[in-house]
XYZ file of C-alpha atoms in Angstrom:
581
model
C 97.346 82.427 68.534
C 95.435 85.348 67.754
C 92.144 84.651 69.227
C 91.878 85.244 73.537
C 90.426 82.139 74.520
C 88.132 81.534 77.578
C 87.747 78.525 79.949
C 84.793 78.680 82.486
C 85.761 76.634 85.446
C 83.176 74.252 86.878
C 83.870 71.959 89.579
C 81.965 70.474 92.754
C 83.272 71.136 95.659
C 83.152 69.996 99.475
C 81.000 73.512 99.767
C 78.498 72.346 97.048
C 78.664 73.298 93.058
C 80.603 76.605 92.824
C 80.612 78.818 89.152
C 84.423 79.894 89.924
C 85.396 83.223 88.131
C 86.314 83.121 84.486
C 90.153 82.599 83.372
C 91.074 84.035 79.851
C 94.540 81.925 78.348
C 96.206 84.950 76.907
C 97.854 84.964 73.762
C 101.232 82.730 73.427
C 104.285 84.821 73.141
C 106.380 84.623 69.325
C 108.886 82.207 68.731
C 112.372 83.230 69.794
C 114.007 80.980 67.364
C 111.217 80.297 63.944
C 112.117 77.873 61.227
C 112.693 78.980 58.058
C 108.401 79.058 56.586
C 110.662 77.611 53.593
C 110.248 74.134 55.226
C 106.690 73.469 53.940
C 106.930 74.011 51.025
C 107.815 69.935 51.487
C 104.505 69.899 53.041
C 101.745 68.132 50.305
C 97.808 69.037 51.172
C 96.809 71.718 53.270
C 96.674 70.546 56.983
C 97.345 67.035 58.239
C 97.147 65.088 61.868
C 98.577 61.791 63.043
C 99.855 60.217 66.002
C 103.360 60.722 67.584
C 105.412 59.286 70.414
C 104.710 61.045 73.964
C 107.984 61.454 74.375
C 108.378 63.569 71.460
C 108.589 67.326 70.720
C 107.724 69.851 68.546
C 108.925 73.563 67.297
C 105.207 75.427 66.811
C 106.403 77.015 63.685
C 107.556 73.758 62.062
C 106.483 70.794 60.225
C 107.146 67.451 61.821
C 109.570 65.209 60.751
C 107.820 62.080 58.630
C 109.360 59.187 61.060
C 107.880 60.564 63.815
C 104.367 59.625 62.784
C 102.761 56.748 64.237
C 99.898 55.775 61.851
C 97.627 53.992 64.835
C 98.322 54.103 68.686
C 98.509 51.650 70.589
C 98.439 50.846 74.386
C 98.620 48.351 77.063
C 97.394 49.822 80.225
C 96.129 47.874 83.233
C 92.442 48.512 84.834
C 91.863 51.442 86.624
C 95.713 52.911 85.248
C 95.316 56.355 82.717
C 97.513 56.049 79.855
C 98.114 58.717 77.409
C 99.737 59.632 74.040
C 99.821 62.508 71.908
C 98.646 63.445 68.387
C 99.749 66.361 66.031
C 98.076 68.612 63.662
C 100.102 70.752 61.218
C 98.432 72.692 58.528
C 99.386 75.022 55.736
C 96.668 76.895 56.134
C 94.869 78.817 59.148
C 92.057 76.568 60.594
C 88.900 77.755 62.577
C 86.988 76.330 64.976
C 89.075 73.118 65.277
C 88.055 70.513 67.642
C 88.217 67.258 69.404
C 85.981 64.524 69.484
C 86.413 61.066 70.356
C 84.689 57.716 70.243
C 83.545 54.771 72.452
C 86.285 51.788 72.669
C 85.262 48.784 72.286
C 86.530 45.083 72.301
C 85.394 42.216 69.826
C 82.933 40.833 72.629
C 80.888 43.823 73.025
C 82.551 45.271 76.110
C 82.824 49.161 75.688
C 84.334 51.861 77.382
C 82.895 54.596 77.081
C 84.334 58.045 75.794
C 83.689 59.744 79.178
C 86.705 57.794 79.986
C 88.620 59.286 77.009
C 89.988 63.184 76.899
C 91.323 64.750 73.869
C 93.056 68.236 74.908
C 94.965 71.027 73.026
C 98.690 71.454 73.851
C 99.720 74.963 74.763
C 103.155 76.483 74.091
C 105.076 78.551 77.123
C 108.481 80.426 77.050
C 111.522 78.212 78.847
C 114.868 78.640 78.976
C 118.356 76.169 78.493
C 120.981 75.768 80.969
C 123.340 75.268 78.288
C 126.263 74.317 79.705
C 125.901 75.724 83.368
C 125.763 72.673 86.077
C 122.759 73.883 87.650
C 119.370 75.629 87.525
C 120.031 77.274 90.406
C 120.946 81.480 90.619
C 120.945 81.475 85.989
C 122.037 84.547 84.943
C 119.929 86.365 82.943
C 119.676 86.319 79.032
C 120.328 82.501 78.587
C 118.905 81.301 75.381
C 114.380 81.003 75.258
C 112.663 78.989 72.840
C 108.208 77.740 73.370
C 108.043 74.313 74.464
C 104.331 72.238 74.282
C 103.736 71.750 78.098
C 100.105 73.038 79.277
C 97.153 70.831 78.509
C 94.138 73.433 77.875
C 90.817 72.428 78.342
C 89.007 74.718 75.547
C 86.786 72.797 73.445
C 87.806 74.335 70.283
C 90.627 76.068 69.116
C 91.782 78.440 65.707
C 95.512 77.192 64.787
C 97.744 79.471 62.603
C 98.747 78.641 58.824
C 102.182 77.001 58.674
C 102.094 75.666 62.275
C 101.620 72.586 64.518
C 99.778 71.917 67.194
C 100.184 69.249 69.830
C 97.039 67.314 71.145
C 96.976 65.425 74.516
C 94.686 62.097 74.700
C 94.819 60.220 77.786
C 92.197 56.963 78.837
C 91.233 56.671 82.163
C 90.383 52.921 81.806
C 87.478 51.646 84.659
C 88.654 49.410 87.873
C 85.949 47.128 85.833
C 86.817 46.843 82.573
C 86.806 43.638 81.102
C 90.225 42.360 79.488
C 90.457 43.143 76.566
C 91.878 45.200 73.551
C 89.639 48.453 72.822
C 90.006 49.984 69.728
C 88.808 53.596 69.339
C 89.067 56.898 67.329
C 90.190 60.290 67.909
C 88.135 62.880 65.159
C 89.809 66.231 64.878
C 87.259 68.634 62.674
C 88.130 71.718 61.604
C 85.038 74.716 59.912
C 84.773 73.744 56.348
C 87.220 70.948 56.300
C 87.323 67.224 55.754
C 87.888 65.698 59.338
C 90.616 63.543 60.109
C 90.601 59.943 62.334
C 92.759 58.250 63.860
C 92.339 55.498 65.171
C 94.138 53.677 68.410
C 94.264 50.558 69.999
C 94.265 49.628 74.488
C 94.793 46.421 75.023
C 93.474 46.181 78.984
C 95.689 43.806 81.069
C 93.682 41.671 83.933
C 96.034 43.983 86.645
C 93.782 46.595 88.341
C 95.804 49.295 89.990
C 94.328 50.679 92.963
C 92.348 53.842 93.445
C 95.039 57.057 93.896
C 94.292 57.836 97.378
C 95.568 53.777 97.999
C 98.963 54.453 96.387
C 101.680 53.474 98.768
C 103.882 56.222 96.566
C 104.257 58.864 98.947
C 104.434 62.519 96.771
C 104.678 65.482 98.343
C 104.338 68.621 96.449
C 104.157 71.845 98.242
C 100.890 73.806 98.027
C 100.731 77.533 97.480
C 97.483 78.302 98.559
C 98.496 82.294 98.254
C 99.132 82.388 94.132
C 95.444 81.175 93.735
C 94.328 84.207 95.438
C 96.089 86.447 93.811
C 95.500 84.772 89.883
C 91.721 84.741 90.782
C 91.446 87.715 92.843
C 90.024 86.794 95.730
C 90.568 87.627 99.284
C 92.448 84.852 101.114
C 91.034 82.139 102.805
C 87.213 83.629 101.654
C 84.642 81.284 100.249
C 85.869 82.567 96.747
C 89.148 81.018 97.532
C 88.350 77.563 98.459
C 86.324 77.250 95.610
C 88.958 78.205 93.211
C 91.595 76.125 94.802
C 88.917 73.055 94.776
C 89.630 71.938 91.122
C 93.409 72.327 91.807
C 93.881 70.163 94.912
C 91.856 68.110 93.088
C 94.111 67.494 90.789
C 96.767 66.861 93.523
C 94.581 64.143 95.078
C 94.359 62.180 91.913
C 98.115 62.267 91.656
C 98.044 60.326 94.765
C 99.291 63.209 97.097
C 99.920 62.725 100.237
C 101.211 65.572 102.578
C 99.770 69.115 103.445
C 101.861 72.195 102.940
C 101.010 74.386 106.018
C 102.646 77.682 107.119
C 103.063 78.589 110.648
C 105.315 81.491 110.486
C 105.151 84.779 107.577
C 107.723 83.892 104.623
C 109.440 81.023 105.493
C 111.182 80.963 102.610
C 112.324 84.381 102.433
C 110.470 85.682 99.304
C 111.898 82.953 97.075
C 108.174 82.779 95.876
C 106.434 85.629 93.731
C 103.631 84.784 96.322
C 104.340 85.434 99.414
C 103.456 82.135 102.298
C 101.625 84.408 105.150
C 101.276 82.249 108.354
C 98.038 80.401 108.833
C 98.441 80.728 112.559
C 97.723 83.875 113.880
C 100.827 85.051 116.589
C 99.622 88.052 118.668
C 101.739 89.517 121.822
C 99.360 90.674 124.124
C 100.337 93.969 126.376
C 100.898 91.731 129.237
C 103.473 89.926 127.758
C 100.990 86.731 127.509
C 100.796 85.000 123.756
C 97.478 84.383 122.135
C 97.423 81.689 118.820
C 94.939 81.560 116.505
C 94.489 79.103 114.669
C 91.524 79.517 112.340
C 92.903 80.072 109.047
C 95.237 76.767 109.898
C 92.032 74.612 110.172
C 90.495 75.557 107.630
C 92.946 74.696 105.146
C 94.069 71.617 106.608
C 90.265 69.996 106.490
C 89.976 71.441 102.995
C 92.117 69.634 102.000
C 91.603 66.201 104.101
C 88.321 67.073 101.895
C 90.389 65.610 99.052
C 91.826 62.379 100.992
C 95.378 64.281 101.344
C 95.987 63.381 105.265
C 98.976 61.363 105.993
C 100.978 64.297 107.067
C 100.250 67.741 108.026
C 104.216 69.932 107.517
C 104.207 73.148 109.622
C 107.084 75.429 108.033
C 108.913 76.598 109.361
C 110.733 76.698 112.767
C 114.084 78.027 110.948
C 113.188 80.201 108.119
C 115.728 81.081 105.497
C 115.421 84.935 107.071
C 115.562 83.719 111.152
C 112.999 86.894 111.176
C 109.762 85.558 113.213
C 107.042 88.118 113.002
C 103.841 88.661 115.495
C 101.219 91.596 115.857
C 102.314 93.374 118.911
C 99.411 94.546 120.782
C 101.109 97.172 123.132
C 102.296 99.072 119.577
C 99.212 98.072 117.029
C 101.616 96.430 114.517
C 103.026 94.188 112.666
C 106.549 93.261 113.939
C 108.907 90.654 114.007
C 112.126 89.236 116.706
C 115.150 87.998 114.787
C 116.434 85.382 116.823
C 119.210 82.558 115.988
C 118.036 78.964 117.254
C 120.675 78.999 119.860
C 119.713 81.864 121.490
C 116.935 83.055 124.756
C 115.125 84.886 122.803
C 114.874 82.450 120.082
C 113.502 79.387 122.695
C 111.561 81.772 124.487
C 109.498 83.014 120.814
C 108.905 79.341 119.982
C 108.151 76.797 122.937
C 104.903 78.652 124.194
C 103.663 78.083 120.741
C 104.790 74.248 120.061
C 103.080 73.730 123.622
C 99.591 75.282 122.606
C 99.810 73.729 119.193
C 100.259 70.400 120.802
C 97.214 70.824 122.650
C 95.135 72.193 119.712
C 96.406 69.035 117.155
C 95.449 66.823 120.245
C 91.737 68.341 120.422
C 91.446 67.858 116.324
C 92.622 64.982 116.001
C 95.769 65.676 114.008
C 98.909 65.261 116.355
C 99.478 61.947 114.994
C 100.243 63.123 111.377
C 101.309 66.547 112.418
C 105.104 67.098 111.692
C 107.166 70.603 112.192
C 108.891 70.980 109.050
C 112.149 72.220 108.573
C 114.318 72.599 105.201
C 117.948 72.429 103.714
C 118.814 73.797 107.465
C 122.618 73.106 108.799
C 122.721 70.800 111.306
C 123.819 72.743 114.543
C 120.462 74.635 113.991
C 118.562 71.955 113.109
C 119.995 70.342 117.157
C 118.403 73.170 118.453
C 115.485 73.204 117.265
C 114.241 69.601 117.853
C 115.441 70.006 121.455
C 112.998 72.818 121.833
C 110.306 70.924 119.903
C 110.815 68.029 122.079
C 110.926 69.797 125.706
C 106.990 71.366 124.094
C 105.981 67.885 123.702
C 108.172 64.346 123.137
C 105.801 62.715 121.078
C 106.249 65.825 118.079
C 106.822 64.392 114.495
C 109.429 66.253 112.833
C 110.519 66.222 108.912
C 112.983 67.526 106.888
C 114.150 67.778 103.697
C 117.557 68.598 102.769
C 121.024 66.812 103.097
C 121.873 63.498 104.729
C 122.505 63.879 108.034
C 122.930 60.590 110.401
C 122.416 62.268 113.451
C 119.233 62.859 112.585
C 117.746 59.517 111.152
C 116.062 58.671 114.438
C 114.376 61.789 114.973
C 112.493 62.446 111.466
C 109.469 60.831 111.006
C 109.442 62.128 107.862
C 112.661 62.472 105.673
C 113.751 63.588 102.399
C 117.161 63.781 100.598
C 118.157 65.458 97.548
C 119.229 63.186 94.219
C 122.486 63.277 94.792
C 122.711 61.310 98.683
C 122.321 57.410 98.102
C 120.893 56.568 101.534
C 121.737 52.801 102.895
C 118.430 50.420 101.451
C 118.639 48.753 104.949
C 118.792 51.491 106.712
C 115.233 53.042 104.375
C 114.469 50.045 105.627
C 114.593 50.172 109.065
C 112.934 53.643 108.678
C 110.110 52.092 107.282
C 109.871 49.051 109.907
C 109.448 52.118 112.230
C 106.096 53.393 110.156
C 108.957 56.262 109.155
C 108.814 57.346 105.602
C 111.834 58.436 103.415
C 111.666 60.017 100.450
C 114.274 62.078 97.682
C 114.219 64.926 95.766
C 114.627 67.182 93.140
C 114.983 71.134 92.970
C 116.960 73.475 90.596
C 120.646 71.612 91.873
C 119.899 68.756 89.104
C 119.713 70.071 85.056
C 118.996 66.466 85.097
C 116.861 64.604 85.888
C 114.262 67.407 86.568
C 111.179 68.654 85.930
C 111.530 72.040 84.285
C 109.804 72.959 81.347
C 113.202 72.562 79.175
C 113.502 68.788 80.430
C 112.752 66.008 78.697
C 109.469 64.914 79.639
C 110.192 61.320 80.258
C 112.328 62.706 82.527
C 109.378 63.278 85.159
C 108.376 59.729 85.070
C 112.286 58.578 84.687
C 111.939 59.625 88.753
C 109.398 57.103 90.062
C 111.625 54.223 88.182
C 114.875 55.901 90.083
C 112.640 55.657 93.571
C 111.920 51.934 92.946
C 115.541 50.922 92.323
C 116.923 53.315 95.361
C 113.745 51.892 97.579
C 112.892 55.294 98.513
C 109.042 55.485 99.601
C 108.364 58.817 96.857
C 109.554 62.025 95.892
C 109.533 66.253 97.160
C 109.107 68.790 95.030
C 108.880 72.537 96.367
C 106.665 74.084 94.639
C 102.932 72.653 92.775
C 101.765 76.230 91.853
C 103.623 79.182 93.125
C 103.335 80.463 89.477
C 105.586 83.675 88.541
C 103.576 87.021 87.176
C 102.550 85.464 83.783
C 102.207 81.734 84.615
C 100.098 80.949 81.193
C 103.063 82.601 78.579
C 106.091 82.554 80.153
C 107.252 79.436 82.893
C 110.634 81.301 83.648
C 110.706 82.856 87.188
C 113.827 84.356 89.392
C 117.152 82.362 89.104
C 115.604 78.908 88.529
C 115.196 77.251 85.370
C 111.952 77.766 84.551
C 109.544 75.451 85.104
C 111.091 75.237 88.604
C 107.858 76.728 90.386
C 104.973 75.231 88.950
C 103.863 72.028 87.597
C 99.820 73.227 86.663
C 98.610 76.228 85.416
C 96.091 78.351 86.192
C 92.799 77.735 85.032
C 93.208 74.321 86.624
C 95.057 73.247 83.721
C 97.021 70.134 84.043
C 100.912 69.953 81.912
C 102.722 67.206 80.224
C 105.577 67.359 82.793
C 102.888 66.735 85.468
C 100.711 63.542 83.275
C 103.667 62.044 82.882
C 105.120 62.621 86.998
C 102.065 60.611 87.474
C 102.376 57.989 84.867
C 105.305 57.419 86.787
C 103.406 56.792 89.907
C 101.891 54.317 88.305
C 104.411 52.261 87.083
C 106.177 52.513 90.524
C 102.418 51.007 92.281
C 102.413 48.580 89.434
C 106.208 47.229 90.141
C 105.191 47.100 93.641
C 102.327 44.889 93.330
C 103.783 42.324 90.196
C 106.941 42.214 92.432
C 104.516 41.271 96.139
C 102.857 38.533 93.196
C 106.140 37.354 92.051
C 107.792 36.499 95.324
C 104.316 34.830 96.263
C 104.745 32.921 93.532
C 107.900 31.901 93.963
C 109.004 33.415 90.366
C 113.099 34.100 90.817
C 113.505 34.255 87.200
C 110.648 36.540 87.116
C 112.353 38.582 89.574
C 115.641 38.598 88.349
C 113.997 40.112 85.395
C 112.114 43.014 86.874
C 114.700 43.884 89.579
C 117.487 43.795 86.348
C 114.928 46.397 84.472
C 114.709 48.410 87.545
C 118.062 48.477 88.625
C 119.283 50.390 86.138
C 117.678 53.770 87.285
C 120.695 55.198 88.162
C 121.960 58.807 87.606
C 124.711 57.270 85.534
C 122.780 55.687 83.776
C 120.740 58.640 81.947
C 125.017 59.546 80.203
C 124.442 56.769 78.298
C 120.980 56.159 77.399
C 118.325 58.645 77.322
C 115.432 58.949 80.028
C 112.649 58.067 77.372
C 114.223 54.425 76.859
C 114.712 53.560 79.935
C 111.438 54.161 80.716
C 110.295 52.264 77.437
C 112.359 49.331 77.824
C 111.256 49.301 81.394
C 107.238 49.514 80.861
C 107.696 46.757 78.279
C 109.042 44.255 80.877
C 106.680 45.416 83.884
C 103.451 45.395 81.240
C 104.979 41.211 80.361
C 103.630 39.533 83.374
């Protein structure tokens, strides 16, 4: 695009209605591999628009293949469910002032779903990389092949579209929980200055089932938040009023996905600088001149209260007693400087540093009424270090909860209230149920390790949906990913950062812009909830045939299955069965 686009965010936060700073959307990058423009000779007319499958991805510089196009989108949805699809504009001439309008939906009985529940947005292209033959997205070398992919779902009211380009549109319908069952028809209208409008018809069959609200979903979603990235992008002082105002729309997006966990950093840089914006400590540690310690929890409290205002409150997870560099920063009154202690968990200095704060922290959490939902959290740490840290935690307060994201450690099953294992570990379902009976949570995660399935910008979008079906199959409570918004230096253009596969570090974009990956992740979570509800209903009815039918399709979601069949094919087959009940 040759013009700058401006998006002004307005949100209503728990601090009242706030006008957020304008955030300019910069130009898209050039396509590293544009197609031969001769392909446009086959395109008749000037510009076109049609629906396409949500599973498809298209090059910006090429028109679509005709067999990918859909005349009318048809979908089934529960009441309370959000469903989505894509449309595509492709044009031989430059278009100005392109805008999108959606109609009110209506069934044959006169029932309606107002157009306030229907959203149409342009999708923007960002740069990704491709692993090729690499077996992992961790520690990737420089110079990988790159391409543009459509991922960023924008909210600008109109857009200029260059000649001989294609532009995806993201259409979503949030079906009201009180919508009457029936088949509703609507129209997406695409207008361009001095051009005849394109009208795309669609139908949504609303089924009689009702999906609960996101805050009531059982799926345990844990996407780690980075408040410091928001402060940097908006140019505001961390923890100022402006900072909280800027963060509000992002955390509302997260709450709408059913997020259960508040990510807190109780030390400086728990992940040894692996993020572009380093996590500071939300607790101020001060060693006084007389050698005693004081701990200031004001920032921690503000952040937790802010997140709870969005209904995110199952766990407050505190990182980390075992940082990757084993450095522990604090303010030293005697020297007037910020200094650090470097100590291993088996060393005396480590215990002397941690036990006092844990005792004091437990007291503070109990005063706030948060102790029972707080965990002392570690990730990918060695067993010997975990055992030493756990011993100190239990000595400080035996009732402290502990969480870990990492490998399969049978020795720790009884100690971990929230336990998340990497995708490659297959925990026994009886173990997961036993933990569930104790009130424990058991989830899985993907990171840079797994080329597929994953949520990189180079991943097929259906892989994000596939993950929740995998959780159903393995009986996990949900899913964790390490980065919701750890933005790189140019996040609106380039999703590469560090030595991880592109898109590894964020799901959403500055300006509170969602992504196709994030929306498809939510799609899978909704499927998870629907399957749980249907299964409970079938069990109550004693419908063994229905249970076998549902279990058969869920049972296909193993990693091995992706070697024989695409994630999109697996997900679509499963959805067809799920929506048949």
